[in-house]
Short mmCIF file of C-alpha atoms in Angstrom, two decimals:
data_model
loop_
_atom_site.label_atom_id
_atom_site.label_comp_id
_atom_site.label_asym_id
_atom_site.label_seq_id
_atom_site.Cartn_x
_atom_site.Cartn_y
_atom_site.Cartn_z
CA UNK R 13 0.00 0.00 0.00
CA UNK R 14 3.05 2.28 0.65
CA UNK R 15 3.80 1.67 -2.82
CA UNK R 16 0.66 2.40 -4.06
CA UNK R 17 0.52 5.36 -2.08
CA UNK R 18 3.77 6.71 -3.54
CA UNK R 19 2.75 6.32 -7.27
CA UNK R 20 -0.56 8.49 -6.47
CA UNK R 21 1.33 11.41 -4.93
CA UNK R 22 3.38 11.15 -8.10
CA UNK R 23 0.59 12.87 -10.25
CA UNK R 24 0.53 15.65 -7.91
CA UNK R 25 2.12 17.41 -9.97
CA UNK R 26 -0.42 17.75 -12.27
CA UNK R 27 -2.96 19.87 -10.14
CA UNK R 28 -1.68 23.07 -11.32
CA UNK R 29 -1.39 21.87 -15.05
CA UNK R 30 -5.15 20.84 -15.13
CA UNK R 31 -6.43 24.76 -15.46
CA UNK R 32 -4.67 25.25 -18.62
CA UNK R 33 -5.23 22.05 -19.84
CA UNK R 34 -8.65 23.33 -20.07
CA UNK R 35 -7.84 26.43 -21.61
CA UNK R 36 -6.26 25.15 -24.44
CA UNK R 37 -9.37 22.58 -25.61
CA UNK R 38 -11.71 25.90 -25.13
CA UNK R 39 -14.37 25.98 -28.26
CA UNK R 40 -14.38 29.40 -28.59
CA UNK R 41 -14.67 30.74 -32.71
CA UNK R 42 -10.61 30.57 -33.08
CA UNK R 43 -10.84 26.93 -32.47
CA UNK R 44 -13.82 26.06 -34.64
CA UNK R 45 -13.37 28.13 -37.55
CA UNK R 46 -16.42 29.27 -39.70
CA UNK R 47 -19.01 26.49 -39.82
CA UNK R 48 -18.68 24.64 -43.34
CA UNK R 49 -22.80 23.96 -43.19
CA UNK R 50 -22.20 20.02 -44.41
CA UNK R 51 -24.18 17.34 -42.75
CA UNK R 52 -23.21 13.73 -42.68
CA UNK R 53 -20.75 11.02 -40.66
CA UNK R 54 -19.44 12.89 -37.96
CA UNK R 55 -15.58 12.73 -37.25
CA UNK R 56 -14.01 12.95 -34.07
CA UNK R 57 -12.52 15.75 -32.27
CA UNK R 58 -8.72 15.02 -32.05
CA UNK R 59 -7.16 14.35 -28.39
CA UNK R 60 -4.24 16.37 -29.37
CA UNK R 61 -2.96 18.74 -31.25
CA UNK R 62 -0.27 18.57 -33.64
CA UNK R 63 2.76 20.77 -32.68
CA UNK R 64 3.75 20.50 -28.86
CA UNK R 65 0.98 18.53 -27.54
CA UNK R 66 1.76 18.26 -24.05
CA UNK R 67 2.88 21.72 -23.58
CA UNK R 68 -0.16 22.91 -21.57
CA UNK R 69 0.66 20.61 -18.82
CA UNK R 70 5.09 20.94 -19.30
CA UNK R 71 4.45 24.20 -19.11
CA UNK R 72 2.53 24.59 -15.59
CA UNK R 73 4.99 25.75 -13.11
CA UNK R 74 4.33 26.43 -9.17
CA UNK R 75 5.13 30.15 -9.73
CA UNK R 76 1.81 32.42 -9.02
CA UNK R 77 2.23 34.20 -12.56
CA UNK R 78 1.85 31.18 -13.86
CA UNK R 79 -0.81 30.05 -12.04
CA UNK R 80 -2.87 33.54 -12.67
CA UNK R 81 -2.11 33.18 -16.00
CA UNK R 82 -4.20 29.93 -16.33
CA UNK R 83 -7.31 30.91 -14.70
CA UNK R 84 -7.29 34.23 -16.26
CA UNK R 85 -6.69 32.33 -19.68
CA UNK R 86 -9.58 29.69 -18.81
CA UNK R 87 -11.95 32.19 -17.35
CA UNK R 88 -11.16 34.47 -20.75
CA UNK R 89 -11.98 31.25 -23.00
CA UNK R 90 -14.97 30.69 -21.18
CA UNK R 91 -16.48 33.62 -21.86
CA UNK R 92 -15.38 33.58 -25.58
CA UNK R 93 -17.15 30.16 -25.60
CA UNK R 94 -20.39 31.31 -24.17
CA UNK R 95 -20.46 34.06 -26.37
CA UNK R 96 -20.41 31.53 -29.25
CA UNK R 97 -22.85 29.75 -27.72
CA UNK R 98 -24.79 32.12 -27.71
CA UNK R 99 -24.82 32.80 -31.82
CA UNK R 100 -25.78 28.65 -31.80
CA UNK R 101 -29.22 27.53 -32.19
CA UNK R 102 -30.78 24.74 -31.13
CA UNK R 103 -31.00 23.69 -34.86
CA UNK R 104 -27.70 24.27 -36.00
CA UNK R 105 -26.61 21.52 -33.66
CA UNK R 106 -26.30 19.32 -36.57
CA UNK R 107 -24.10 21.24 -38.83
CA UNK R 108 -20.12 20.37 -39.45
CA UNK R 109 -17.22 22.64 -38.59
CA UNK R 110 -13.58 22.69 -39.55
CA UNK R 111 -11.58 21.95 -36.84
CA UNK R 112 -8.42 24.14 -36.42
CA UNK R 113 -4.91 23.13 -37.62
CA UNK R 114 -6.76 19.77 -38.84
CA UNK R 115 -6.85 20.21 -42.88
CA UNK R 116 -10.01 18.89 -44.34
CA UNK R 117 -11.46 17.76 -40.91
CA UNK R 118 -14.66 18.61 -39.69
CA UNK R 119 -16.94 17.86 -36.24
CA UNK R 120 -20.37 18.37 -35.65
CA UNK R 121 -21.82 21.53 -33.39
CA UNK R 122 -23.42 18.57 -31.01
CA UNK R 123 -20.38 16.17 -30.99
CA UNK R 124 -17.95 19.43 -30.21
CA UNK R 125 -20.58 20.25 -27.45
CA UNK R 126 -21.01 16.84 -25.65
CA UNK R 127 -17.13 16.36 -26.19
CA UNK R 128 -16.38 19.30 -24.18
CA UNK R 129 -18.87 17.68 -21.77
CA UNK R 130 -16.93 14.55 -21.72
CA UNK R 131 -13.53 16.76 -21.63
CA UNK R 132 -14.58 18.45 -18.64
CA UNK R 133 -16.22 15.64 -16.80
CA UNK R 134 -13.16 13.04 -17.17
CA UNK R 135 -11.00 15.91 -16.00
CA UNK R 136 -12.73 16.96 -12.91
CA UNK R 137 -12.71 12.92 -12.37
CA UNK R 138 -8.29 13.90 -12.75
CA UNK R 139 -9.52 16.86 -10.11
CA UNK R 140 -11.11 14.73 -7.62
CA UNK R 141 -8.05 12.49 -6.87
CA UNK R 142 -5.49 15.03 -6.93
CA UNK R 143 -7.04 17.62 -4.65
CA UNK R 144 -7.98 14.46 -2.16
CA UNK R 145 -4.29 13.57 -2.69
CA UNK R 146 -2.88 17.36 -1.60
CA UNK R 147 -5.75 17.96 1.31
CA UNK R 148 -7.66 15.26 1.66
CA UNK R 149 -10.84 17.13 -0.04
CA UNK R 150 -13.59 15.60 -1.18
CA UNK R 151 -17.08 15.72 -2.97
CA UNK R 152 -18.37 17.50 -5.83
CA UNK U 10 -26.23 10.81 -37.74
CA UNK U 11 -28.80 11.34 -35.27
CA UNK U 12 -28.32 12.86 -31.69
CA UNK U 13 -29.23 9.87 -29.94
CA UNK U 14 -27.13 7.34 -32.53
CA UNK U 15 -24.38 10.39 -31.39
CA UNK U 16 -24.70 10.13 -27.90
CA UNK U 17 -25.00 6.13 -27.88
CA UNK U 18 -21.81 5.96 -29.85
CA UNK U 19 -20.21 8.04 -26.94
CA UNK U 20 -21.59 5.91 -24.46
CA UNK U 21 -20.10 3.06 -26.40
CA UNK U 22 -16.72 4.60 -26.51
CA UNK U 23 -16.84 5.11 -22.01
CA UNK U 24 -17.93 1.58 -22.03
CA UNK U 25 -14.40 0.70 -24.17
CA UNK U 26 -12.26 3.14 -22.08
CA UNK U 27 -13.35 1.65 -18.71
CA UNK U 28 -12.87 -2.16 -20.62
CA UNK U 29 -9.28 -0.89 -21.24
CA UNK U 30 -8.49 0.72 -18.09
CA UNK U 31 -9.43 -2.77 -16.18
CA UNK U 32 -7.92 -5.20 -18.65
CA UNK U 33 -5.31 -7.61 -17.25
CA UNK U 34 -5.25 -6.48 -13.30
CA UNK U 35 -5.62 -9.13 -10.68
CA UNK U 36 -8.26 -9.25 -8.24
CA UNK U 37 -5.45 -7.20 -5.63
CA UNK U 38 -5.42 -4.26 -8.05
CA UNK U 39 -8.54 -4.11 -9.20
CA UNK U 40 -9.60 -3.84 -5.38
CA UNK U 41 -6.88 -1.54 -4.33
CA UNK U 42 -7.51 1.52 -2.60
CA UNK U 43 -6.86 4.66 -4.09
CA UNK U 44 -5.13 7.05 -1.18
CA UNK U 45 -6.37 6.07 2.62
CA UNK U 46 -9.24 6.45 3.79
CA UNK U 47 -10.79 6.66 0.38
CA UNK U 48 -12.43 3.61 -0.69
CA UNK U 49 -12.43 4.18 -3.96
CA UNK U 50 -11.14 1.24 -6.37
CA UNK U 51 -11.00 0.03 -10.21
CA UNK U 52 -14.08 -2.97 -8.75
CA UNK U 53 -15.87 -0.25 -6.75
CA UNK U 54 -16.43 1.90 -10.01
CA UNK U 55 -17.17 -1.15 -11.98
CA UNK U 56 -20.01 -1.80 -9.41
CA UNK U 57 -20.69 1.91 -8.99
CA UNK U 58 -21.06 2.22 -12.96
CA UNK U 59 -23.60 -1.12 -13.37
CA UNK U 60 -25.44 0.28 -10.18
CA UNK U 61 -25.46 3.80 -12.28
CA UNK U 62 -26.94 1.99 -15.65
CA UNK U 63 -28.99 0.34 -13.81
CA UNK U 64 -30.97 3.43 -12.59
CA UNK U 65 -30.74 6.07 -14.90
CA UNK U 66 -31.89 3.37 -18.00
CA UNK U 67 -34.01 0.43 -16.40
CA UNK U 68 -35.44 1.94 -13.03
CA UNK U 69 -35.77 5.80 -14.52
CA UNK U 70 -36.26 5.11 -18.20
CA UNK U 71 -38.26 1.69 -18.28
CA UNK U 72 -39.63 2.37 -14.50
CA UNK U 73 -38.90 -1.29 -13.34
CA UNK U 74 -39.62 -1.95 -9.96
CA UNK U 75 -36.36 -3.74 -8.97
CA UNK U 76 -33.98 -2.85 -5.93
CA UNK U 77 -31.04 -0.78 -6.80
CA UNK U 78 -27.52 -2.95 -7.98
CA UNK U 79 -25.28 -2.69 -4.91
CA UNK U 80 -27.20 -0.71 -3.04
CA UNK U 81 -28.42 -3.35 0.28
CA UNK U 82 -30.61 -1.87 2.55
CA UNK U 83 -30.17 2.02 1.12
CA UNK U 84 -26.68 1.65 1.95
CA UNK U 85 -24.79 3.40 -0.77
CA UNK U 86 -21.30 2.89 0.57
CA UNK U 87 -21.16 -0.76 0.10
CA UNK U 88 -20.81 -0.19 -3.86
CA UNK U 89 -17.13 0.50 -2.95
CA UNK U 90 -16.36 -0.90 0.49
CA UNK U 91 -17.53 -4.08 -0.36
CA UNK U 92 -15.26 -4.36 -3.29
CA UNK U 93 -12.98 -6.56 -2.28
CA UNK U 94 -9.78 -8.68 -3.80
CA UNK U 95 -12.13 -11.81 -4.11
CA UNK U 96 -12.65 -14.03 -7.58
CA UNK U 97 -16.26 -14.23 -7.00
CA UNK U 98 -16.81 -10.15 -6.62
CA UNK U 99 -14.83 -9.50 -9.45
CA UNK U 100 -16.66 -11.87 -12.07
CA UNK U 101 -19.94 -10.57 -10.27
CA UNK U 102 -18.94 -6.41 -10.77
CA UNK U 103 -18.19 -7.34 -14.23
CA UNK U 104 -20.62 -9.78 -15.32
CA UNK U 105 -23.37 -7.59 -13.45
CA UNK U 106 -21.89 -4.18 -15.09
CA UNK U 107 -21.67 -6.21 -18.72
CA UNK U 108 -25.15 -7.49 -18.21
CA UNK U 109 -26.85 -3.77 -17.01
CA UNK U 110 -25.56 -2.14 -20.69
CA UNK U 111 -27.15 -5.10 -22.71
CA UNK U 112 -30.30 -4.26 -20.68
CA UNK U 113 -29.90 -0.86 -21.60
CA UNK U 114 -28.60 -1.03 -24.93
CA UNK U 115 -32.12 -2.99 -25.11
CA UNK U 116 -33.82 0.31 -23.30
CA UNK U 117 -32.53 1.85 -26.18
CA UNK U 118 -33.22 -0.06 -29.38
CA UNK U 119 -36.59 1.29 -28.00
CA UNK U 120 -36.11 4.83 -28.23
CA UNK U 121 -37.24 6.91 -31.16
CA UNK U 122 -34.88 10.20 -31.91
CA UNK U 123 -38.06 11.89 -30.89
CA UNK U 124 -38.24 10.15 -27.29
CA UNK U 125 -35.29 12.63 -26.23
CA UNK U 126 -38.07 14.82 -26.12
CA UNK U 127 -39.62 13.41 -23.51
CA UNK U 128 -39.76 14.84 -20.01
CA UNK U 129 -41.03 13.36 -16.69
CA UNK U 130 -40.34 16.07 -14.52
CA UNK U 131 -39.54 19.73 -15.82
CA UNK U 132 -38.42 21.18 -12.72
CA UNK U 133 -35.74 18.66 -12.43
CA UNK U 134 -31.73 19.13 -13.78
CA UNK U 135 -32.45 15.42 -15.36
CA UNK U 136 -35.94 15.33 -16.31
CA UNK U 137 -35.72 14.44 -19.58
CA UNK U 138 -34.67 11.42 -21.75
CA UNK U 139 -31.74 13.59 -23.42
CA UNK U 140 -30.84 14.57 -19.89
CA UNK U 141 -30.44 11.25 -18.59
CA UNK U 142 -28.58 10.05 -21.50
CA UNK U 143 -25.91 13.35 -20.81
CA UNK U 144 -25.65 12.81 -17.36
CA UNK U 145 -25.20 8.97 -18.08
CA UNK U 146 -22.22 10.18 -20.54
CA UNK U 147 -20.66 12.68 -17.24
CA UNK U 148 -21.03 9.88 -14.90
CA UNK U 149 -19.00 7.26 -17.46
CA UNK U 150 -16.00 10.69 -18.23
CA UNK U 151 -15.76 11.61 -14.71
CA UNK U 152 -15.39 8.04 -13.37
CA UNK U 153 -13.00 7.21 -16.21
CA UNK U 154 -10.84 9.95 -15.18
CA UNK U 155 -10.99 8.08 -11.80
CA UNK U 156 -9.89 5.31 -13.42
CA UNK U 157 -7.24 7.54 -15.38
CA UNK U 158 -5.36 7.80 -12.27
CA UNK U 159 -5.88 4.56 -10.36
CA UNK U 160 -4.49 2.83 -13.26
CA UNK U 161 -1.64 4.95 -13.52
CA UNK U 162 -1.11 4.40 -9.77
CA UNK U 163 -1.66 0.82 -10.06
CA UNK U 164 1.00 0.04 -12.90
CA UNK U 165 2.12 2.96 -14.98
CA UNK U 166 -0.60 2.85 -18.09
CA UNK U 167 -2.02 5.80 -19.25
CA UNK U 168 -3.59 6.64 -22.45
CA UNK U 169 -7.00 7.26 -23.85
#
C-alpha cells in the first residue's frame, strides 16, 4: 500500500497543469473556424494537437504568474465560448465545422458540445483524486 | 447521424475506455484503494457504474420496480467498500456491469430520436430522456478519469 501510495502522490504534480489544460481545448470561434454547413458522418474531435501537444501541462509551473495566467486564460476562454454559444441555435446543432490546424477535418456543433462535456467531466474525475491527494478534499 | 445514434456511440466509446483501463489487473489491483481512507477502487467503479446503468436506464427510463444494484438496505457505501480482492466479486462487478448495458442497450433499441423529447419532470436538472442520457455520458467521463489515475497508480498505463 506504501507503494501504491507513492505512485498516487506522483501525479501531484499535475494539479496546477489541469487549469490550462482546459484552456487550451476551449471551443471558442478561433478553435472552430467558420461552420462549413455540411451534414453527414461525424468525425471525431482530435485528443491532441499537432505541434507541442503536451505543452499545456510541461508548461505549468508552481510560480503564481503562472498560475494567474491559467485561470485568467480559462476564465477568458470561457467567456469567448459562451459568447459563441450564444450565436448557436438549437438547430444548428447538426451542422459540421472545420476543426483548427486539422486540414479537411470537420466535427459536428453537437459532438464538439457533448465532447467538451466529456472533456470536462473526465478531467474533474483527474480533479477529484489530486485535490484528495494534496488535502484530503472531497465531494463534488 | 442522429443525436441519440451520437450520444450512444459516446456511451459506447466510455464503455471501451473503462474495458481498457481494467484489462489484465488481478483481483489485488482491481480492489486496491486509491489514497487512505478513500475507498475508492478500479471494482468499486465497476459496481458503482452497473449500479449507475442500472438506474438512470431500467429503473428511470423503463420504470422497473427492482432494488437498486449494490445498493443493500439504502446503503450506498457498500458499492465500494464491499469491493474486495475476491474471484467471486470480481466476475460478479463485471458480469453484473456487462449485463446492465445489454439491458440498456435494449432500453434503447426502444427509443425513437423523438423520445429525447420526452420529459417526466420539468423542474428537475435530469428530467428528460436527453438529460439522462448526458448525465449517463458525465457519470461514465468523470469516473473514467478516476480510473485515469488509479491505473496509472496501479502500474504505470495511461492513455486514452
Amino acid at each position: 500500500m506504501a507503494h501504491y501510495r507513492t505512485r498516487i502522490v506522483r501525479v501531484r504534480w499535475l494539479a496546477g497543469r489541469h487549469e490550462r489544460h482546459v484552456a487550451a481545448r476551449g471551443p471558442g470561434p478561433a478553435h472552430a473556424g467558420e461552420p462549413a454547413g455540411r451534414e453527414g458522418d461525424v468525425r471525431r474531435i482530435p485528443r491532441q494537437l499537432p505541434a507541442h501537444p503536451d505543452l499545456d501541462f510541461n508548461g505549468a509551473v508552481g510560480t503564481q504568474e503562472c498560475v494567474d495566467d491559467a485561470f485568467t486564460t480559462w476564465r477568458r476562454e470561457i467567456v469567448k465560448a459562451e459568447r459563441w454559444f450564444d450565436s448557436v441555435s438549437e438547430s444548428d446543432l447538426g451542422r459540421m465545422l472545420p476543426i483548427a490546424r486539422r486540414e479537411g477535418e470537420e466535427v459536428s456543433i453537437r459532438d464538439l458540445v457533448v465532447h467538451m462535456i466529456e472533456e470536462y467531466a473526465r478531467h474533474c474525475g483527474h480533479a477529484d483524486l489530486l485535490r484528495e491527494c494534496i488535502d484530503g478534499r472531497t465531494g463534488q | 447521424m442522429s443525436e441519440l445514434a451520437a450520444l450512444r456511440r459516446w456511451l459506447g466509446d466510455l464503455r471501451s475506455t473503462v474495458e481498457r483501463k481494467a484489462e489484465g489487473l488481478t483481483p489485488d489491483q482491481l480492489a486496491a484503494r486509491s489514497v487512505p481512507p478513500s475507498q475508492l477502487s478500479v471494482l468499486g467503479l465497476v459496481r458503482h457504474l452497473a449500479q449507475m446503468e442500472h438506474y438512470w436506464f431500467v429503473l428511470t427510463l423503463s420504470r422497473a420496480d427492482e432494488p437498486q444494484l449494490y445498493v443493500p438496505d439504502g446503503d450506498w457505501d457498500a458499492q465500494f467498500r464491499d469491493a474486495v480482492a475476491d474471484e467471486a466479486v470480481v466476475a460478479d462487478a463485471f458480469d453484473t456491469w456487462r449485463a446492465t448495458c445489454a439491458r440498456a442497450d435494449a432500453v434503447m433499441d426502444g427509443l425513437d430520436p423523438a423520445d429525447l423529447e420526452f420529459v417526466w419532470d420539468p423542474d428537475d436538472r435530469i428530467g428528460s430522456v436527453r438529460d439522462a442520457l448526458i448525465q449517463v455520458l458525465y457519470e461514465y467521463s468523470r469516473h473514467c478519469g478516476h480510473l485515469d489515475l488509479l491505473r496509472e497508480a496501479i502500474d504505470g498505463r495511461t492513455g486514452e
